């Protein structure tokens, strides 16, 4: 097991809990016990993969050593995408991706500290909530015209912004950071809108990109990520990929997708591992779901939430109650949805979208009243399952 950080294997998803004090550093570790991996006959190597030689079946590491393999799993994840902004490398400007980042952030993000965050996407909103919990004075700058633009439509993204501002977060949408400059013991941030903000800490949360640069010239095919089939095998037999770096084949939508979320990492890793030890396993679908808690406001995004060409859609919005529902259809199949405040229907929405359930007459009923999701699910998805069970008997 090769990783380029000096820490024991840990979960990046636990870093926000570390920032708000719910866990200590040890609580982020994947296994608790110094001898765990050794007892499982797993050798931990703290190094970076420099290159792969497909013909020799070997990996060259940053410490100069060469590791031979029979089968190889590429699970190198993502790297924060750093925008080309003057001053982006100044002290006090950090990503929030590693335990080292978390230590630096906690050192500066004291109660009352002025914190500016670049990016209000899915990861950015999780970081934002952790920062707000630390009692900082927080400003968020998002290039898109709304918050969470890759997950939410204009109405939903605007509602999230309004919610955050009511909670005391200053939000700039349709804006970008043009420069970061030293200013005494802190920083001065210049925006494209002309605004100038002083900060003690700047967080860069402007997205991630698959960490696949070391594969250039290796013969392993990469598109946006490492291209895999439904067994998570790459273009080279015996070499597999999983997680944020993998562009996996989705049998539901019949295309390859990079979906950098934890449920995919787990599903893909399991399928890859089974195939690597000789058990045939297929990845049926690449999960395209996000469930986000933004300062107490629950929002969801499933599938083709932005809709498809020639499709139909329906929206229902109650701003006063903080509730919004948007359903997208292709024929009589619900292919995507957005919601805010509809927590009772999260499982139903996922089941209808991921199951690509033919709704029949229920499509028109949902267009007339989108709140009848549970009725539609019981009448279609469960009935479909029961018919399949009877046929199997």
Coordinates of C-alpha atoms in Angstrom, one line a residue:
X1 CA 0.0 0.0 0.0
X2 CA 1.8 3.1 -1.3
X3 CA 0.8 6.6 -0.2
X4 CA 2.7 9.9 -0.4
X5 CA 1.6 11.3 3.0
X6 CA 3.5 10.7 6.2
X7 CA 0.3 9.9 8.1
X8 CA -1.2 6.5 8.8
X9 CA -4.0 5.8 6.3
X10 CA -6.9 8.2 7.1
X11 CA -10.2 9.4 5.7
X12 CA -10.3 12.8 4.0
X13 CA -14.0 12.8 4.7
X14 CA -13.3 13.1 8.4
X15 CA -11.3 16.3 8.1
X16 CA -14.3 18.6 8.6
X17 CA -15.1 16.7 11.8
X18 CA -11.5 17.4 12.9
X19 CA -11.9 21.1 12.2
X20 CA -15.1 21.4 14.3
X21 CA -13.5 19.3 17.2
X22 CA -15.8 16.2 17.0
X23 CA -12.8 14.0 16.5
X24 CA -9.0 14.3 17.1
X25 CA -6.5 13.3 14.5
X26 CA -6.6 9.7 15.6
X27 CA -10.3 9.7 14.9
X28 CA -9.6 10.3 11.2
X29 CA -7.5 7.1 10.9
X30 CA -9.0 4.3 9.0
X31 CA -7.7 1.7 11.5
X32 CA -6.9 2.3 15.2
X33 CA -3.9 0.4 16.2
X34 CA -0.3 0.7 15.1
X35 CA 0.0 -3.0 14.2
X36 CA -3.2 -3.4 12.3
X37 CA -1.8 -3.4 8.8
X38 CA 1.2 -5.5 9.7
X39 CA -1.0 -8.1 11.2
X40 CA -3.0 -8.2 7.9
X41 CA 0.4 -8.7 6.0
X42 CA 0.0 -5.2 4.4
X43 CA 3.2 -3.2 4.0
X44 CA 2.7 0.5 4.1
X45 CA 5.1 2.5 1.9
X46 CA 5.3 6.3 2.4
X47 CA 6.2 7.3 -1.2
X48 CA 4.8 8.7 -4.4
X49 CA 4.4 6.7 -7.6
X50 CA 6.5 8.3 -10.3
X51 CA 5.8 5.9 -13.2
X52 CA 4.4 2.6 -14.2
X53 CA 6.2 0.2 -16.6
X54 CA 3.5 -2.0 -18.1
X55 CA 5.9 -4.4 -19.9
X56 CA 8.0 -5.0 -16.8
X57 CA 4.9 -5.0 -14.5
X58 CA 6.7 -2.6 -12.1
X59 CA 6.1 0.7 -10.3
X60 CA 8.9 3.2 -9.7
X61 CA 8.5 5.2 -6.5
X62 CA 9.8 8.6 -5.5
X63 CA 12.3 7.1 -3.1
X64 CA 14.0 5.4 -6.1
X65 CA 12.8 1.9 -5.4
X66 CA 11.0 -0.3 -7.9
X67 CA 8.0 -2.4 -6.8
X68 CA 7.0 -5.4 -9.0
X69 CA 3.3 -6.4 -9.3
X70 CA 1.1 -9.2 -10.6
X71 CA -2.0 -7.0 -10.2
X72 CA -2.1 -3.3 -9.5
X73 CA -4.8 -1.0 -8.2
X74 CA -4.6 2.7 -9.1
X75 CA -6.4 4.5 -6.3
X76 CA -4.6 7.8 -6.3
X77 CA -7.7 10.0 -5.8
X78 CA -7.8 13.6 -6.7
X79 CA -5.7 16.7 -6.3
X80 CA -7.1 20.2 -5.4
X81 CA -7.3 22.3 -8.5
X82 CA -5.4 25.5 -7.8
X83 CA -6.5 28.5 -9.9
X84 CA -3.6 30.7 -11.4
X85 CA -4.1 33.6 -9.0
X86 CA -1.3 35.9 -8.1
X87 CA -0.5 35.2 -4.4
X88 CA -2.1 31.8 -4.3
X89 CA 1.1 30.3 -2.8
X90 CA 1.5 32.9 0.0
X91 CA 1.6 31.8 3.6
X92 CA -1.9 31.8 5.0
X93 CA -3.5 30.4 1.7
X94 CA -4.4 26.8 2.0
X95 CA -6.4 24.0 0.5
X96 CA -8.4 21.7 2.8
X97 CA -7.3 18.3 1.6
X98 CA -4.8 16.8 4.0
X99 CA -4.2 16.5 7.7
X100 CA -1.3 18.9 7.2
X101 CA -3.8 21.4 5.7
X102 CA -6.2 20.9 8.6
X103 CA -3.4 21.6 11.1
X104 CA -2.6 24.9 9.4
X105 CA -6.2 25.9 9.1
X106 CA -6.9 25.2 12.8
X107 CA -3.9 27.3 13.7
X108 CA -5.3 30.4 12.0
X109 CA -9.1 29.8 12.1
X110 CA -9.6 31.0 15.7
X111 CA -12.9 32.6 16.9
X112 CA -13.2 36.0 15.2
X113 CA -10.6 35.4 12.6
X114 CA -11.4 36.7 9.1
X115 CA -11.6 33.8 6.7
X116 CA -12.2 34.0 3.0
X117 CA -13.0 30.8 1.1
X118 CA -12.8 30.5 -2.7
X119 CA -15.4 28.1 -4.0
X120 CA -18.9 27.1 -2.9
X121 CA -19.2 23.7 -4.5
X122 CA -20.1 20.5 -2.7
X123 CA -16.7 20.2 -0.9
X124 CA -16.6 23.9 -0.4
X125 CA -19.9 23.9 1.4
X126 CA -18.8 21.2 3.8
X127 CA -15.6 23.1 4.6
X128 CA -17.6 26.3 5.0
X129 CA -19.8 24.7 7.6
X130 CA -16.8 23.5 9.6
X131 CA -15.3 27.0 9.5
X132 CA -18.5 28.6 10.6
X133 CA -18.7 26.2 13.6
X134 CA -15.2 27.5 14.6
X135 CA -16.7 31.0 15.1
X136 CA -14.8 32.8 12.3
X137 CA -16.0 35.8 10.3
X138 CA -16.5 34.1 7.0
X139 CA -16.8 35.2 3.4
X140 CA -17.3 32.9 0.4
X141 CA -16.5 33.7 -3.2
X142 CA -18.0 31.6 -6.0
X143 CA -17.4 32.1 -9.7
X144 CA -20.8 30.6 -10.6
X145 CA -24.0 32.5 -10.6
X146 CA -25.2 30.5 -7.6
X147 CA -23.9 28.3 -4.8
X148 CA -23.2 24.6 -5.6
X149 CA -23.5 25.2 -9.4
X150 CA -22.6 21.7 -10.4
X151 CA -25.2 20.2 -8.1
X152 CA -28.0 22.7 -8.0
X153 CA -30.2 24.7 -10.5
X154 CA -30.6 28.5 -10.2
X155 CA -33.5 28.4 -7.8
X156 CA -32.0 25.9 -5.4
X157 CA -28.5 27.4 -5.6
X158 CA -30.0 30.8 -4.9
X159 CA -31.9 29.5 -1.9
X160 CA -28.7 28.0 -0.4
X161 CA -27.0 31.4 -0.8
X162 CA -29.9 33.2 1.0
X163 CA -29.8 30.7 3.8
X164 CA -26.0 31.1 4.3
X165 CA -26.3 34.9 4.4
X166 CA -29.1 34.6 7.0
X167 CA -26.6 32.5 9.0
X168 CA -24.0 35.3 8.9
X169 CA -21.8 34.2 6.0
X170 CA -21.0 36.9 3.4
X171 CA -21.5 35.3 0.0
X172 CA -20.2 36.7 -3.4
X173 CA -21.5 34.8 -6.4
X174 CA -20.6 35.6 -10.0
X175 CA -17.2 36.8 -8.7
X176 CA -13.7 35.5 -8.7
X177 CA -10.5 36.3 -6.7
X178 CA -8.1 38.2 -8.9
X179 CA -5.2 38.6 -6.5
X180 CA -4.1 37.8 -3.0
X181 CA -1.5 40.2 -1.4
X182 CA 0.3 40.5 1.9
X183 CA -1.2 43.1 4.2
X184 CA 0.6 43.4 7.5
X185 CA 0.3 40.2 9.4
X186 CA -2.7 39.1 7.2
X187 CA -3.8 39.1 3.6
X188 CA -5.7 41.4 1.2
X189 CA -8.0 39.8 -1.4
X190 CA -9.1 41.6 -4.5
X191 CA -12.2 40.4 -6.3
X192 CA -13.3 40.8 -9.9
X193 CA -16.2 43.0 -8.7
X194 CA -13.8 45.6 -7.3
X195 CA -14.4 44.6 -3.7
X196 CA -11.3 44.3 -1.5
X197 CA -11.4 42.1 1.6
X198 CA -8.9 41.6 4.4
X199 CA -8.4 38.1 5.7
X200 CA -6.3 36.2 8.2
X201 CA -6.8 33.0 6.3
X202 CA -7.7 32.1 2.7
X203 CA -9.1 28.7 1.8
X204 CA -8.9 27.4 -1.8
X205 CA -11.8 25.0 -2.4
X206 CA -12.1 25.4 -6.2
X207 CA -12.6 21.8 -7.1
X208 CA -10.4 18.7 -7.7
X209 CA -9.0 16.9 -10.6
X210 CA -8.0 13.2 -10.9
X211 CA -4.5 12.5 -9.9
X212 CA -3.3 10.7 -13.0
X213 CA -0.3 12.7 -14.3
X214 CA 2.1 10.0 -13.5
X215 CA 0.4 7.7 -16.0
X216 CA 1.4 9.7 -19.0
X217 CA 3.1 7.5 -21.6
X218 CA 2.5 4.3 -19.5
X219 CA 0.0 2.8 -22.0
X220 CA -2.8 2.9 -19.4
X221 CA -5.6 4.8 -21.2
X222 CA -6.8 7.9 -19.5
X223 CA -9.5 10.3 -20.5
X224 CA -10.8 12.6 -17.8
X225 CA -9.8 9.8 -15.4
X226 CA -8.3 6.4 -15.7
X227 CA -10.6 4.6 -18.1
X228 CA -12.1 1.3 -16.8
X229 CA -14.6 -1.3 -17.8
X230 CA -17.5 -2.6 -15.6
X231 CA -15.0 -4.8 -13.7
X232 CA -12.8 -1.7 -12.9
X233 CA -10.0 -3.1 -15.1
X234 CA -8.1 -0.5 -17.2
X235 CA -6.9 -0.9 -20.8
X236 CA -4.0 -3.0 -19.5
X237 CA -5.0 -6.5 -18.2
X238 CA -4.3 -6.9 -14.5
X239 CA -4.3 -3.2 -13.8
X240 CA -7.4 -1.7 -12.1
X241 CA -8.5 1.7 -10.9
X242 CA -11.1 2.9 -8.4
X243 CA -12.2 6.1 -6.7
X244 CA -11.8 9.7 -7.6
X245 CA -9.1 8.9 -10.2
X246 CA -11.3 6.3 -12.1
X247 CA -13.5 7.0 -15.1
X248 CA -15.8 4.0 -14.6
X249 CA -18.3 2.5 -16.9
X250 CA -21.9 3.2 -15.9
X251 CA -24.2 0.4 -17.2
X252 CA -27.3 2.4 -16.4
X253 CA -26.4 5.4 -18.6
X254 CA -24.0 3.4 -20.9
X255 CA -21.2 5.8 -20.6
X256 CA -18.0 6.4 -18.5
X257 CA -18.2 8.8 -15.7
X258 CA -15.9 10.3 -13.1
X259 CA -18.0 10.8 -9.9
X260 CA -15.7 11.8 -7.1
X261 CA -17.8 10.9 -4.1
X262 CA -17.2 8.5 -1.2
X263 CA -20.0 5.9 -2.1
X264 CA -18.4 5.4 -5.5
X265 CA -15.0 5.0 -4.0
X266 CA -16.3 2.2 -1.8
X267 CA -18.3 0.4 -4.5
X268 CA -15.6 0.6 -7.0
X269 CA -12.9 -0.5 -4.6
X270 CA -14.9 -3.6 -3.6
X271 CA -15.6 -4.6 -7.2
X272 CA -11.9 -4.0 -8.2
X273 CA -10.7 -6.0 -5.2
X274 CA -13.0 -9.0 -5.9
X275 CA -11.8 -9.1 -9.6
X276 CA -8.2 -8.8 -8.5
X277 CA -8.5 -12.0 -6.4
X278 CA -10.3 -13.9 -9.1
X279 CA -13.9 -13.4 -8.3
X280 CA -16.0 -11.9 -11.1
X281 CA -17.8 -8.7 -9.9
X282 CA -19.4 -5.9 -11.9
X283 CA -20.1 -2.3 -11.1
X284 CA -23.7 -1.8 -12.2
X285 CA -23.8 1.9 -12.0
X286 CA -21.7 5.0 -11.1
X287 CA -23.6 6.7 -8.3
X288 CA -24.4 10.3 -9.1
X289 CA -25.8 11.5 -5.8
X290 CA -25.1 14.3 -3.4
X291 CA -26.8 14.9 -0.1
X292 CA -25.5 18.1 1.5
X293 CA -26.0 19.7 4.9
X294 CA -25.3 23.5 4.6
X295 CA -25.5 25.1 8.0
X296 CA -28.6 23.0 8.7
X297 CA -30.2 23.2 5.3
X298 CA -30.5 19.8 3.6
X299 CA -30.3 19.6 -0.1
X300 CA -30.0 16.7 -2.6
X301 CA -29.0 16.2 -6.2
X302 CA -29.6 12.9 -8.1
X303 CA -28.7 11.8 -11.6
X304 CA -29.3 14.2 -14.5
X305 CA -30.6 17.0 -12.2
X306 CA -30.2 19.6 -15.0
X307 CA -32.5 17.7 -17.3
X308 CA -32.0 16.1 -20.7
X309 CA -32.7 17.3 -24.2
X310 CA -36.3 16.9 -25.1
X311 CA -37.2 15.9 -21.6
X312 CA -39.9 17.3 -19.3
X313 CA -39.6 18.8 -15.8
X314 CA -41.6 20.2 -13.0
X315 CA -40.6 22.5 -10.1
X316 CA -42.3 23.4 -6.8
X317 CA -40.9 26.1 -4.6
X318 CA -41.9 27.5 -1.2
X319 CA -39.2 30.0 -0.3
X320 CA -40.8 30.9 3.0
X321 CA -40.7 27.3 4.2
X322 CA -37.3 26.7 2.7
X323 CA -38.6 23.9 0.4
X324 CA -37.9 23.3 -3.3
X325 CA -38.4 20.3 -5.5
X326 CA -37.3 19.9 -9.2
X327 CA -38.0 16.6 -11.1
X328 CA -36.6 15.8 -14.5
X329 CA -38.0 13.2 -16.9
X330 CA -37.0 11.5 -20.1
X331 CA -40.1 9.8 -21.4
X332 CA -41.8 8.2 -18.4
X333 CA -38.5 7.8 -16.4
X334 CA -37.4 10.2 -13.8
X335 CA -33.8 10.8 -14.7
X336 CA -32.8 13.4 -12.1
X337 CA -33.9 15.7 -9.4
X338 CA -33.0 18.5 -7.0
X339 CA -34.5 19.1 -3.6
X340 CA -34.2 21.4 -0.6
X341 CA -36.0 20.6 2.6
X342 CA -37.6 17.3 1.3
X343 CA -35.7 15.0 3.6
X344 CA -38.5 12.5 3.9
X345 CA -38.2 11.6 0.2
X346 CA -34.4 11.2 -0.2
X347 CA -34.5 7.4 -0.5
X348 CA -37.5 7.5 -2.8
X349 CA -35.9 10.0 -5.2
X350 CA -32.7 7.9 -5.3
X351 CA -34.6 4.7 -5.9
X352 CA -36.6 6.2 -8.8
X353 CA -33.6 7.8 -10.5
X354 CA -31.0 5.1 -10.1
X355 CA -33.6 2.3 -10.8
X356 CA -34.7 4.1 -14.0
X357 CA -38.2 3.0 -13.1
X358 CA -40.9 3.3 -15.9
X359 CA -43.5 5.4 -14.3
X360 CA -46.3 5.0 -16.9
X361 CA -49.3 7.2 -15.9
X362 CA -47.5 8.3 -12.7
X363 CA -45.2 10.5 -14.8
X364 CA -48.2 12.8 -15.6
X365 CA -49.4 12.6 -12.0
X366 CA -46.0 13.8 -10.8
X367 CA -45.9 16.6 -13.3
X368 CA -49.2 17.7 -11.8
X369 CA -48.2 17.2 -8.2
X370 CA -44.4 16.4 -7.6
X371 CA -45.0 15.9 -3.9
X372 CA -46.6 12.4 -4.7
X373 CA -43.1 10.8 -4.9
X374 CA -43.9 8.1 -2.3
X375 CA -47.1 7.2 -4.0
X376 CA -45.4 6.9 -7.4
X377 CA -42.6 4.8 -5.9
X378 CA -45.0 2.3 -4.2
X379 CA -47.1 2.0 -7.4
X380 CA -44.2 1.5 -9.7
X381 CA -40.8 0.6 -8.2
X382 CA -42.2 -1.8 -5.6
X383 CA -44.7 -3.3 -8.0
X384 CA -41.8 -3.9 -10.5
X385 CA -39.8 -5.7 -7.8
X386 CA -42.7 -7.9 -6.9
X387 CA -43.3 -8.9 -10.5
X388 CA -39.6 -9.7 -10.8
X389 CA -39.8 -11.9 -7.7
X390 CA -42.8 -13.8 -9.0
X391 CA -41.1 -14.4 -12.3
X392 CA -38.0 -15.7 -10.6
X393 CA -40.1 -18.2 -8.7

